[in-house]
CSV table of C-alpha atoms in Angstrom, one decimal:
chain,number,residue,atom,x,y,z
F,1,MET,CA,13.2,2.9,-18.7
F,2,ARG,CA,13.0,5.1,-15.7
F,3,ALA,CA,9.6,5.3,-13.8
F,4,TYR,CA,9.3,8.1,-11.2
F,5,LEU,CA,6.6,7.0,-8.8
F,6,ASP,CA,7.4,9.2,-5.8
F,7,TYR,CA,5.3,12.2,-6.4
F,8,ALA,CA,4.6,12.3,-2.5
F,9,SER,CA,8.3,13.1,-1.9
F,10,THR,CA,8.3,15.8,-4.5
F,11,THR,CA,7.0,16.7,-8.0
F,12,PRO,CA,8.9,17.8,-11.0
F,13,LEU,CA,8.4,21.4,-11.9
F,14,ASP,CA,5.6,22.0,-14.5
F,15,GLU,CA,7.1,23.6,-17.7
F,16,ARG,CA,4.4,26.2,-17.5
F,17,VAL,CA,5.5,27.0,-14.0
F,18,LEU,CA,9.2,27.2,-15.0
F,19,GLU,CA,8.1,29.7,-17.8
F,20,ALA,CA,6.3,31.9,-15.4
F,21,MET,CA,9.4,31.8,-13.0
F,22,LEU,CA,12.1,32.7,-15.6
F,23,PRO,CA,11.8,36.3,-16.0
F,24,TRP,CA,12.0,36.7,-12.1
F,25,LEU,CA,15.2,34.8,-12.0
F,26,ARG,CA,16.7,37.0,-14.8
F,27,GLU,CA,15.9,40.7,-15.6
F,28,GLU,CA,13.0,41.1,-13.0
F,29,PHE,CA,15.4,40.6,-10.0
F,30,ALA,CA,14.3,43.6,-8.0
F,31,ASN,CA,13.4,43.6,-4.5
F,32,PRO,CA,9.5,43.9,-4.0
F,33,THR,CA,10.1,46.1,-0.9
F,34,GLY,CA,11.4,49.1,-2.9
F,35,ILE,CA,9.5,51.9,-4.3
F,36,TYR,CA,10.7,52.3,-7.9
F,37,SER,CA,9.1,50.6,-10.8
F,38,LEU,CA,11.2,47.6,-11.0
F,39,CYS,CA,10.4,46.8,-7.4
F,40,GLN,CA,6.8,47.6,-7.8
F,41,SER,CA,6.7,45.1,-10.7
F,42,ALA,CA,8.1,42.4,-8.4
F,43,LYS,CA,5.6,43.4,-5.7
F,44,ARG,CA,2.7,43.1,-8.2
F,45,ALA,CA,4.0,39.6,-9.2
F,46,VAL,CA,4.0,38.5,-5.4
F,47,GLU,CA,0.5,40.0,-4.9
F,48,GLU,CA,-0.9,38.2,-8.1
F,49,ALA,CA,0.6,34.9,-6.8
F,50,ARG,CA,-0.9,35.4,-3.5
F,51,GLU,CA,-4.3,35.9,-5.3
F,52,SER,CA,-3.8,32.5,-7.1
F,53,VAL,CA,-2.8,30.7,-4.0
F,54,ALA,CA,-5.9,32.1,-2.1
F,55,LYS,CA,-8.2,31.4,-4.9
F,56,LEU,CA,-7.3,27.7,-5.0
F,57,ILE,CA,-8.5,27.3,-1.4
F,58,GLY,CA,-11.3,29.7,-1.4
F,59,ALA,CA,-9.5,32.2,0.8
F,60,SER,CA,-8.9,35.9,0.5
F,61,SER,CA,-5.5,37.1,-0.6
F,62,SER,CA,-5.0,39.0,2.5
F,63,GLU,CA,-5.3,35.8,4.4
F,64,ILE,CA,-2.2,34.2,2.7
F,65,VAL,CA,1.4,34.5,4.2
F,66,PHE,CA,4.3,33.2,2.2
F,67,THR,CA,7.0,31.2,3.7
F,68,SER,CA,10.0,29.4,2.5
F,69,SER,CA,8.5,25.9,2.8
F,70,GLY,CA,5.7,23.7,4.0
F,71,THR,CA,7.7,22.9,7.1
F,72,GLU,CA,8.0,26.7,7.8
F,73,ALA,CA,4.3,27.1,7.4
F,74,CYS,CA,3.5,24.3,9.8
F,75,ASN,CA,6.0,25.7,12.4
F,76,LEU,CA,4.6,29.2,12.0
F,77,ALA,CA,1.1,27.8,12.5
F,78,VAL,CA,1.8,25.8,15.6
F,79,LYS,CA,4.2,28.0,17.4
F,80,GLY,CA,2.9,31.3,16.1
F,81,TYR,CA,-0.6,30.6,17.3
F,82,ALA,CA,0.5,29.0,20.6
F,83,LEU,CA,2.7,32.0,21.5
F,84,ALA,CA,0.2,34.5,20.5
F,85,ASN,CA,-2.7,33.1,22.3
F,86,ARG,CA,-1.0,31.4,25.3
F,87,ARG,CA,-3.2,33.2,27.8
F,88,ARG,CA,-6.2,31.4,26.4
F,89,GLY,CA,-4.8,27.8,27.0
F,90,ARG,CA,-1.6,25.8,27.1
F,91,HIS,CA,-2.8,22.5,25.7
F,92,ILE,CA,-2.2,21.3,22.1
F,93,VAL,CA,-3.8,18.3,20.5
F,94,VAL,CA,-2.2,16.7,17.6
F,95,SER,CA,-2.7,13.5,15.6
F,96,ALA,CA,-0.3,10.7,15.7
F,97,VAL,CA,0.1,10.7,11.8
F,98,GLU,CA,1.1,14.3,11.4
F,99,HIS,CA,4.2,15.1,9.3
F,100,MET,CA,7.2,15.5,11.5
F,101,ALA,CA,7.2,19.3,10.8
F,102,VAL,CA,3.8,19.4,12.7
F,103,LEU,CA,4.8,16.9,15.4
F,104,GLU,CA,8.1,18.3,16.1
F,105,ALA,CA,6.8,21.7,16.2
F,106,CYS,CA,4.2,20.8,18.9
F,107,ARG,CA,6.9,18.9,20.9
F,108,ALA,CA,9.1,22.1,20.8
F,109,MET,CA,6.3,23.9,22.4
F,110,GLU,CA,6.5,21.7,25.6
F,111,SER,CA,9.7,23.5,26.6
F,112,GLN,CA,7.5,26.8,26.4
F,113,GLY,CA,5.1,25.6,29.0
F,114,PHE,CA,2.6,23.8,26.8
F,115,SER,CA,1.4,20.3,27.2
F,116,VAL,CA,0.7,18.2,24.1
F,117,SER,CA,-1.7,15.2,23.7
F,118,VAL,CA,-1.2,12.9,20.6
F,119,VAL,CA,-4.5,11.4,19.3
F,120,GLY,CA,-4.2,7.9,17.9
F,121,VAL,CA,-5.9,6.9,14.6
F,122,ASP,CA,-8.0,3.9,13.5
F,123,GLU,CA,-6.6,1.1,11.2
F,124,HIS,CA,-7.1,3.2,8.0
F,125,GLY,CA,-5.2,6.3,9.5
F,126,CYS,CA,-8.4,8.2,10.4
F,127,VAL,CA,-8.7,10.5,13.5
F,128,THR,CA,-12.2,9.8,14.8
F,129,PRO,CA,-14.3,12.5,16.4
F,130,GLU,CA,-14.6,10.2,19.4
F,131,ALA,CA,-10.8,10.0,19.7
F,132,LEU,CA,-10.4,13.8,19.3
F,133,GLU,CA,-13.2,14.4,21.9
F,134,GLN,CA,-11.3,12.3,24.6
F,135,ALA,CA,-8.1,14.2,24.1
F,136,MET,CA,-9.7,17.7,24.4
F,137,SER,CA,-9.6,19.6,27.7
F,138,LYS,CA,-10.8,23.0,29.0
F,139,ASP,CA,-7.2,24.1,28.4
F,140,THR,CA,-7.0,23.0,24.7
F,141,LEU,CA,-5.8,26.1,22.6
F,142,LEU,CA,-5.0,24.3,19.3
F,143,VAL,CA,-5.9,21.2,17.4
F,144,ALA,CA,-3.7,20.0,14.6
F,145,VAL,CA,-4.8,17.4,12.1
F,146,GLN,CA,-3.6,17.1,8.6
F,147,LEU,CA,-6.0,17.1,5.5
F,148,ALA,CA,-4.2,14.1,4.0
F,149,ASN,CA,-1.4,11.7,5.0
F,150,ASN,CA,1.8,11.9,2.8
F,151,GLU,CA,2.7,8.3,3.4
F,152,ILE,CA,-0.7,6.3,3.4
F,153,GLY,CA,-2.7,9.0,1.7
F,154,THR,CA,-5.7,8.9,4.1
F,155,VAL,CA,-8.0,11.9,3.9
F,156,GLN,CA,-9.3,13.2,7.2
F,157,GLU,CA,-12.8,14.4,7.9
F,158,VAL,CA,-11.3,17.8,8.7
F,159,ALA,CA,-14.6,19.8,8.8
F,160,LYS,CA,-16.2,17.5,11.5
F,161,LEU,CA,-13.0,17.5,13.5
F,162,ALA,CA,-12.7,21.4,13.3
F,163,GLU,CA,-16.2,21.8,14.4
F,164,LEU,CA,-15.5,19.6,17.5
F,165,ALA,CA,-12.5,21.6,18.2
F,166,HIS,CA,-14.5,25.0,17.9
F,167,GLU,CA,-17.2,23.4,20.4
F,168,HIS,CA,-14.3,23.2,22.9
F,169,GLY,CA,-13.0,26.8,22.1
F,170,ALA,CA,-9.9,25.6,20.4
F,171,ALA,CA,-8.6,26.8,17.1
F,172,PHE,CA,-7.8,24.3,14.3
F,173,PHE,CA,-4.6,23.9,12.2
F,174,CYS,CA,-4.8,21.8,9.1
F,175,ASP,CA,-1.5,20.6,7.3
F,176,ALA,CA,-2.6,20.4,3.7
F,177,CYS,CA,0.9,20.4,2.1
F,178,ILE,CA,0.4,17.0,0.5
F,179,ALA,CA,-3.3,17.5,-0.3
F,180,ASN,CA,-3.2,20.9,-1.9
F,181,GLY,CA,-3.5,20.6,-5.6
F,182,SER,CA,-4.6,17.1,-5.5
F,183,ILE,CA,-8.0,17.4,-4.0
F,184,PRO,CA,-10.3,20.4,-3.7
F,185,ILE,CA,-9.9,22.6,-0.6
F,186,ASP,CA,-12.3,25.2,0.5
F,187,VAL,CA,-11.3,26.9,3.8
F,188,GLU,CA,-14.8,28.1,4.4
F,189,GLU,CA,-16.2,24.5,4.3
F,190,LEU,CA,-13.3,23.1,6.4
F,191,ASP,CA,-13.7,26.1,8.8
F,192,VAL,CA,-10.2,26.0,10.0
F,193,GLU,CA,-8.2,28.9,11.2
F,194,LEU,CA,-4.7,27.9,10.0
F,195,LEU,CA,-3.9,25.8,6.9
F,196,ALA,CA,-0.3,25.0,5.5
F,197,MET,CA,0.7,24.5,1.8
F,198,SER,CA,3.9,23.7,0.0
F,199,ALA,CA,4.7,24.5,-3.7
F,200,HIS,CA,7.0,21.5,-4.5
F,201,LYS,CA,4.3,18.9,-3.7
F,202,MET,CA,2.2,20.3,-6.5
F,203,TYR,CA,4.5,20.9,-9.5
F,204,GLY,CA,5.8,24.3,-8.1
F,205,PRO,CA,9.4,25.0,-7.1
F,206,LYS,CA,11.0,24.0,-3.8
F,207,GLY,CA,11.7,27.1,-1.6
F,208,ALA,CA,8.0,28.3,-1.3
F,209,GLY,CA,5.3,27.6,1.1
F,210,ALA,CA,2.2,29.5,2.5
F,211,LEU,CA,0.2,29.5,5.5
F,212,TYR,CA,-3.5,30.5,5.3
F,213,LEU,CA,-4.4,32.6,8.2
F,214,ALA,CA,-8.2,33.1,8.6
F,215,GLU,CA,-9.0,36.9,9.1
F,216,GLY,CA,-8.9,37.8,12.8
F,217,THR,CA,-6.5,34.9,13.8
F,218,ARG,CA,-3.6,36.1,15.7
F,219,ILE,CA,-0.1,34.5,15.4
F,220,GLU,CA,3.5,35.5,16.7
F,221,PRO,CA,6.1,35.7,13.9
F,222,LEU,CA,9.0,33.3,14.1
F,223,LEU,CA,11.2,35.4,12.0
F,224,HIS,CA,11.8,39.0,12.9
F,225,GLY,CA,13.3,41.7,10.5
F,226,GLY,CA,12.1,43.9,7.8
F,227,GLY,CA,8.5,43.2,8.4
F,228,GLN,CA,7.6,41.5,5.1
F,229,GLU,CA,4.4,39.5,4.8
F,230,ARG,CA,2.7,42.0,7.1
F,231,GLY,CA,5.2,41.3,9.8
F,232,TYR,CA,4.4,37.8,10.0
F,233,ARG,CA,7.4,36.4,8.0
F,234,SER,CA,10.3,38.9,7.6
F,235,GLY,CA,12.9,38.2,4.9
F,236,THR,CA,13.0,39.4,1.3
F,237,GLU,CA,10.5,37.5,-0.6
F,238,ASN,CA,11.6,34.7,-2.9
F,239,VAL,CA,9.9,36.3,-5.9
F,240,PRO,CA,10.6,33.6,-8.5
F,241,ALA,CA,9.6,30.7,-6.2
F,242,ILE,CA,6.4,32.7,-5.1
F,243,VAL,CA,5.5,33.4,-8.8
F,244,GLY,CA,5.9,29.7,-9.6
F,245,PHE,CA,3.7,28.8,-6.6
F,246,GLY,CA,1.0,31.1,-7.8
F,247,ARG,CA,1.3,29.8,-11.4
F,248,ALA,CA,1.1,26.2,-10.0
F,249,CYS,CA,-2.0,26.8,-8.1
F,250,GLU,CA,-3.7,28.4,-11.2
F,251,ILE,CA,-2.8,25.3,-13.2
F,252,ALA,CA,-4.0,22.9,-10.3
F,253,GLY,CA,-7.3,24.7,-10.3
F,254,GLU,CA,-7.7,24.1,-14.1
F,255,VAL,CA,-6.7,20.5,-14.2
F,256,MET,CA,-7.3,19.0,-10.7
F,257,GLN,CA,-10.6,17.3,-11.3
F,258,GLU,CA,-9.6,15.5,-14.6
F,259,GLU,CA,-6.3,14.8,-13.2
F,260,ALA,CA,-7.7,13.2,-10.1
F,261,GLU,CA,-9.9,10.9,-12.1
F,262,ARG,CA,-7.1,9.7,-14.3
F,263,LEU,CA,-4.7,9.2,-11.3
F,264,ARG,CA,-7.4,7.3,-9.5
F,265,ARG,CA,-8.1,5.0,-12.3
F,266,LEU,CA,-4.3,4.3,-12.9
F,267,ARG,CA,-3.8,3.9,-9.1
F,268,ASP,CA,-6.7,1.5,-8.6
F,269,GLU,CA,-5.6,-0.7,-11.4
F,270,MET,CA,-2.1,-0.8,-10.2
F,271,VAL,CA,-3.3,-1.7,-6.7
F,272,ARG,CA,-5.6,-4.4,-8.0
F,273,ARG,CA,-2.8,-6.0,-9.9
F,274,VAL,CA,-0.3,-5.8,-7.1
F,275,MET,CA,-2.6,-7.5,-4.7
F,276,SER,CA,-3.7,-10.0,-7.1
F,277,GLU,CA,-0.2,-10.9,-8.6
F,278,ILE,CA,1.7,-11.0,-5.3
F,279,GLU,CA,0.9,-13.1,-2.2
F,280,ASP,CA,0.9,-11.7,1.4
F,281,VAL,CA,0.7,-8.0,0.6
F,282,ARG,CA,-1.6,-5.5,2.3
F,283,LEU,CA,-2.7,-2.0,1.3
F,284,ASN,CA,-2.2,0.6,4.0
F,285,GLY,CA,-4.3,3.5,4.4
F,286,HIS,CA,-8.0,4.0,3.9
F,287,PRO,CA,-9.6,1.9,1.0
F,288,GLU,CA,-11.5,4.8,-0.5
F,289,ARG,CA,-10.9,8.1,1.2
F,290,ARG,CA,-7.4,8.6,0.1
F,291,LEU,CA,-5.3,10.7,-2.2
F,292,PRO,CA,-5.9,9.9,-5.9
F,293,GLY,CA,-2.2,9.1,-6.7
F,294,ASN,CA,-1.3,7.3,-3.4
F,295,ALA,CA,-0.8,3.6,-2.8
F,296,ASN,CA,1.1,2.2,0.2
F,297,PHE,CA,1.8,-1.5,0.5
F,298,ALA,CA,3.3,-3.7,3.0
F,299,PHE,CA,5.0,-6.7,1.5
F,300,ALA,CA,5.5,-9.5,4.3
F,301,TYR,CA,8.9,-11.1,4.9
F,302,ILE,CA,11.0,-8.6,3.2
F,303,GLU,CA,12.6,-5.3,4.0
F,304,GLY,CA,11.6,-1.9,2.4
F,305,GLU,CA,15.0,-0.3,1.9
F,306,SER,CA,16.3,-3.2,-0.1
F,307,LEU,CA,13.1,-3.4,-1.9
F,308,VAL,CA,13.6,0.3,-2.9
F,309,LEU,CA,17.1,-0.1,-3.9
F,310,GLU,CA,16.4,-3.3,-6.0
F,311,LEU,CA,13.5,-1.4,-7.7
F,312,ASP,CA,15.9,1.6,-8.2
F,313,PHE,CA,18.4,-0.8,-10.0
F,314,ALA,CA,15.3,-1.8,-12.3
F,315,GLY,CA,14.6,1.8,-13.0
F,316,VAL,CA,11.8,2.6,-10.6
F,317,SER,CA,11.8,5.4,-7.9
F,318,VAL,CA,9.7,4.7,-4.9
F,319,SER,CA,10.0,5.0,-1.2
F,320,THR,CA,9.5,3.1,2.1
F,321,GLY,CA,8.7,3.7,5.7
F,322,SER,CA,11.2,0.9,6.8
F,323,ALA,CA,13.2,1.5,9.9
F,324,CYS,CA,16.4,1.1,7.8
F,325,THR,CA,15.8,4.4,5.9
F,326,SER,CA,15.1,6.5,9.2
F,327,PRO,CA,18.1,8.1,11.1
F,328,THR,CA,16.7,6.8,14.3
F,329,LEU,CA,16.2,3.1,12.7
F,330,GLU,CA,12.6,3.4,13.9
F,331,PRO,CA,9.8,2.4,11.4
F,332,SER,CA,7.5,5.1,10.2
F,333,HIS,CA,5.4,6.6,13.0
F,334,VAL,CA,2.4,6.6,10.6
F,335,LEU,CA,2.6,2.9,10.0
F,336,THR,CA,2.9,2.0,13.6
F,337,ALA,CA,0.1,4.4,14.3
F,338,ILE,CA,-2.2,2.4,12.2
F,339,GLY,CA,-1.3,-0.7,13.9
F,340,LEU,CA,1.5,-2.3,11.8
F,341,SER,CA,3.9,-4.5,13.6
F,342,LYS,CA,7.7,-3.6,13.3
F,343,ALA,CA,8.0,-6.5,10.9
F,344,GLN,CA,5.0,-5.5,8.8
F,345,ALA,CA,6.3,-1.8,8.6
F,346,HIS,CA,9.7,-3.2,7.5
F,347,GLY,CA,8.2,-4.4,4.2
F,348,SER,CA,6.4,-1.0,3.4
F,349,LEU,CA,6.5,0.6,-0.1
F,350,ARG,CA,4.9,3.9,-1.0
F,351,VAL,CA,4.1,4.4,-4.7
F,352,THR,CA,2.7,7.7,-5.6
F,353,LEU,CA,1.6,8.8,-9.1
F,354,GLY,CA,1.2,12.3,-10.3
F,355,ARG,CA,0.5,14.6,-13.2
F,356,PHE,CA,3.3,13.3,-15.6
F,357,THR,CA,3.1,9.7,-14.7
F,358,ARG,CA,2.4,7.6,-17.8
F,359,LYS,CA,0.8,4.3,-18.1
F,360,GLU,CA,3.9,2.8,-19.3
F,361,GLU,CA,5.7,3.7,-16.2
F,362,VAL,CA,3.1,1.9,-14.1
F,363,GLU,CA,3.4,-1.1,-16.4
F,364,HIS,CA,7.2,-0.9,-16.0
F,365,PHE,CA,6.8,-1.1,-12.2
F,366,LEU,CA,4.4,-3.8,-12.4
F,367,SER,CA,6.5,-5.8,-14.7
F,368,VAL,CA,9.6,-5.7,-12.3
F,369,LEU,CA,8.0,-5.9,-8.8
F,370,PRO,CA,7.0,-9.5,-8.8
F,371,GLY,CA,10.6,-10.6,-9.6
F,372,VAL,CA,12.0,-8.3,-7.0
F,373,VAL,CA,9.8,-9.3,-4.3
F,374,GLU,CA,10.4,-13.0,-5.1
F,375,ARG,CA,14.1,-12.6,-5.1
F,376,LEU,CA,14.1,-10.8,-1.7
F,377,ARG,CA,11.6,-13.3,-0.3
F,378,LYS,CA,13.7,-16.2,-1.5
F,379,ILE,CA,16.7,-14.9,0.5
F,380,SER,CA,14.5,-13.9,3.6
F,381,PRO,CA,14.6,-16.1,6.8
F,382,PHE,CA,11.0,-15.2,7.5
F,383,LYS,CA,8.1,-17.0,6.1
F,384,ARG,CA,4.3,-17.0,6.5
F,385,GLY,CA,3.1,-17.4,10.1
F,386,GLY,CA,6.4,-16.2,11.4
F,387,GLU,CA,7.0,-13.6,14.2
F,388,GLY,CA,5.2,-10.3,13.6
F,389,TYR,CA,3.2,-11.6,10.6
F,390,VAL,CA,-0.4,-12.7,10.6
R,1,MET,CA,33.9,8.5,-4.5
R,2,GLN,CA,30.8,6.2,-5.2
R,3,VAL,CA,27.7,7.0,-3.6
R,4,ARG,CA,25.9,4.6,-1.2
R,5,ALA,CA,23.5,3.0,-3.6
R,6,GLU,CA,26.2,2.5,-6.4
R,7,ARG,CA,28.6,0.8,-4.2
R,8,ILE,CA,26.1,-1.4,-2.7
R,9,ALA,CA,24.5,-2.1,-6.0
R,10,SER,CA,27.8,-3.3,-7.4
R,11,ILE,CA,28.2,-5.9,-4.7
R,12,LEU,CA,24.5,-7.1,-4.9
R,13,ARG,CA,24.8,-7.5,-8.5
R,14,LYS,CA,27.6,-10.0,-8.1
R,15,ALA,CA,26.2,-11.7,-5.1
R,16,GLU,CA,26.6,-15.5,-5.4
R,17,HIS,CA,26.1,-16.6,-1.7
R,18,GLU,CA,22.5,-16.1,-1.0
R,19,GLY,CA,20.8,-19.4,-0.1
R,20,VAL,CA,20.8,-22.2,2.4
R,21,ILE,CA,23.0,-25.3,3.0
R,22,GLU,CA,20.7,-28.1,3.9
R,23,ASP,CA,23.4,-30.3,5.6
R,24,ALA,CA,25.2,-27.4,7.1
R,25,ASP,CA,27.8,-28.1,9.8
R,26,GLY,CA,27.0,-24.7,11.4
R,27,TYR,CA,24.1,-22.4,11.5
R,28,GLY,CA,23.9,-19.0,13.1
R,29,ARG,CA,21.5,-16.0,13.2
R,30,ALA,CA,21.9,-12.5,14.2
R,31,GLU,CA,19.5,-9.5,14.4
R,32,HIS,CA,20.1,-5.9,14.2
R,33,PRO,CA,19.4,-4.5,17.8
R,34,LEU,CA,17.4,-1.5,16.6
R,35,CYS,CA,15.6,-2.1,13.3
R,36,GLY,CA,15.2,-5.8,13.6
R,37,ASP,CA,16.9,-6.8,10.4
R,38,ALA,CA,17.9,-10.5,10.6
R,39,VAL,CA,20.6,-12.6,8.9
R,40,GLU,CA,21.1,-16.3,8.9
R,41,PHE,CA,24.4,-18.0,8.0
R,42,TYR,CA,25.0,-21.5,7.0
R,43,ILE,CA,28.6,-23.1,6.8
R,44,LYS,CA,30.0,-26.2,5.6
R,45,VAL,CA,33.5,-27.1,7.1
R,46,GLU,CA,36.2,-29.7,5.7
R,47,GLY,CA,39.3,-30.1,7.7
R,48,GLY,CA,38.9,-27.1,9.7
R,49,VAL,CA,38.4,-24.9,6.7
R,50,ILE,CA,35.2,-23.2,5.7
R,51,SER,CA,34.4,-24.7,2.2
R,52,ARG,CA,31.0,-23.2,1.6
R,53,ALA,CA,29.2,-20.2,3.4
R,54,ARG,CA,25.5,-19.2,2.3
R,55,PHE,CA,23.3,-16.7,4.0
R,56,ARG,CA,19.5,-15.4,4.0
R,57,ALA,CA,18.5,-12.0,5.0
R,58,LEU,CA,15.6,-9.9,5.7
R,59,ALA,CA,17.7,-6.7,5.9
R,60,CYS,CA,18.6,-3.4,4.3
R,61,ALA,CA,20.7,-3.6,1.1
R,62,ALA,CA,24.0,-2.6,3.2
R,63,ALA,CA,23.4,-5.6,5.4
R,64,ILE,CA,22.9,-8.0,2.5
R,65,ALA,CA,25.9,-6.5,0.8
R,66,THR,CA,28.2,-7.0,3.8
R,67,SER,CA,26.8,-10.5,4.3
R,68,GLU,CA,27.7,-11.3,0.7
R,69,LEU,CA,31.2,-10.0,1.4
R,70,ALA,CA,31.5,-11.9,4.8
R,71,ALA,CA,30.6,-15.1,2.9
R,72,GLN,CA,33.1,-14.5,0.1
R,73,LEU,CA,35.8,-13.9,2.6
R,74,ALA,CA,34.8,-16.9,4.9
R,75,GLU,CA,35.1,-19.5,2.1
R,76,GLY,CA,38.6,-20.9,2.4
R,77,MET,CA,39.2,-19.4,5.8
R,78,ARG,CA,40.0,-21.6,8.7
R,79,VAL,CA,37.3,-21.4,11.3
R,80,GLU,CA,39.7,-19.7,13.9
R,81,GLN,CA,40.2,-17.0,11.5
R,82,ALA,CA,36.5,-16.7,11.0
R,83,GLU,CA,36.0,-16.3,14.6
R,84,GLU,CA,38.2,-13.2,14.5
R,85,LEU,CA,36.7,-11.7,11.3
R,86,SER,CA,35.9,-7.9,11.7
R,87,ILE,CA,34.1,-5.4,9.5
R,88,GLU,CA,37.6,-3.8,9.0
R,89,GLN,CA,39.0,-7.0,7.5
R,90,VAL,CA,36.0,-7.1,5.1
R,91,GLU,CA,36.4,-3.6,4.0
R,92,LEU,CA,40.2,-4.1,3.6
R,93,ALA,CA,39.4,-7.1,1.2
R,94,ALA,CA,36.6,-5.5,-0.7
R,95,GLY,CA,37.1,-1.8,-0.5
R,96,ALA,CA,35.7,0.8,1.9
R,97,LEU,CA,32.0,0.5,2.2
R,98,PRO,CA,29.9,3.8,2.2
R,99,GLU,CA,29.1,5.5,5.5
R,100,ILE,CA,26.4,3.4,6.9
R,101,ASN,CA,25.3,2.4,10.3
R,102,ARG,CA,28.0,0.1,11.8
R,103,CYS,CA,25.4,-2.3,13.2
R,104,CYS,CA,24.1,-2.7,9.5
R,105,LYS,CA,27.6,-3.6,8.5
R,106,GLU,CA,28.1,-6.1,11.4
R,107,VAL,CA,24.9,-8.0,11.4
R,108,GLY,CA,26.1,-10.4,8.8
R,109,ILE,CA,29.4,-10.9,10.4
R,110,ARG,CA,27.7,-11.7,13.7
R,111,ALA,CA,25.4,-14.2,11.9
R,112,LEU,CA,28.6,-15.9,10.5
R,113,LYS,CA,30.4,-15.9,13.7
R,114,SER,CA,27.3,-17.5,15.4
R,115,ALA,CA,27.4,-20.3,12.6
R,116,VAL,CA,31.1,-20.8,13.5
R,117,ALA,CA,30.2,-21.0,17.2
R,118,ASP,CA,27.4,-23.6,16.5
R,119,TYR,CA,29.9,-25.6,14.5
R,120,ARG,CA,32.5,-25.5,17.3
R,121,GLY,CA,29.8,-26.5,19.7
R,122,LYS,CA,28.9,-29.6,17.7
R,123,GLN,CA,32.7,-30.5,17.7
R,124,ASN,CA,32.9,-30.3,21.3
R,125,THR,CA,30.0,-32.6,22.1
């Protein structure tokens, strides 16, 4: 049996999304920029998708810019906003638990004359208003805090944080790539200027992302060319992927609430059993305020990469924030930001459920996990009370 | 060409050298300088030949797999030969390992050599 429990990494394409995309991969191949009817048909499809993406987050379709990915949307938000508004300030504030697409985009602006402050988080991964307040300065131009974390699932109180940023005259960018489609988003309520989304995290295809750009918000494009996407993102539109993204948003709007309730029940039961059946394990992230399908554990005395591979041999696909899986051999910056020691981060395991997760898959995971953990602990030289463990 | 997980998996599935030797003649430990992976080796020596080798590891699968290969190779080896053991020798005997961090491949071998050094130290006292 194969249990795919890595939905935070990417989601399978929903069949309904694939159906919507197929004509645009076959006969409807024309370039939406042209003026003849085939092109206009493609143009209409892109605009309908734009409306669907906008509707899911309570935006107007004129506020949506399609990109090639969530990473591009994050880069466009950070760099595009900073470059277009540099006369108003040269300081960027970013949370320590952002996706690397946001952290690295911010760091890249340091070579452009910007300074960057990284705000730490509490033990659950939350950015507190107090911590944000301390990081703000008169020169702060932009604050970037995600809506939810892709590793530990913690959902931030973005509306509160955005209000604080605005009190200091700064704009707010929210990376919602992992949250969109899982929890409701209303950009009016959040009151953010910029918000990034990604199709493949919500049962859409890879190769499509979007940036919400609140009316009146100015950004510089990163890609120059034919002036597509109102000049904010040149390049021929990826029509099939954009259509798929739009369909994915429509479906999410229809099923999100029911799906979230089902996933929350499934996830909570899974967490309860892992915590009760295995010793010396902790749950990372916020106990309640977290994405419905997310669980992130730290198993003491073992290493996450070998845990992931052993689980893979047993037919379970999950992921880890262990240093051994990172090219720099550093543990996940999110896990260290919430205070985990290097040793604790070593044994981290992210298990994320989604739309097509069946109870049997979770049962299969739960049936093989204790044996795998026991085997790895048996060969581990570390024991309770050892270095790095409480 | 086998991908990383398959090659490592085939070694791990046949692993027979995980464990501890209570009355070991030599004990050694090594850690990966960056990620903190740790491997411990235990050896039993008879007439200058390593008769048993066992290891424990908190490490990535690649490090566990190379520790297993090092243990397989060490058994039957004279201690002087074990002192000279290299990752190239392990790969020559077991087949090329996937492209993985060299430190991950070597941490087990370093632990084995540390156990040999421990044995040598005891002989000299």
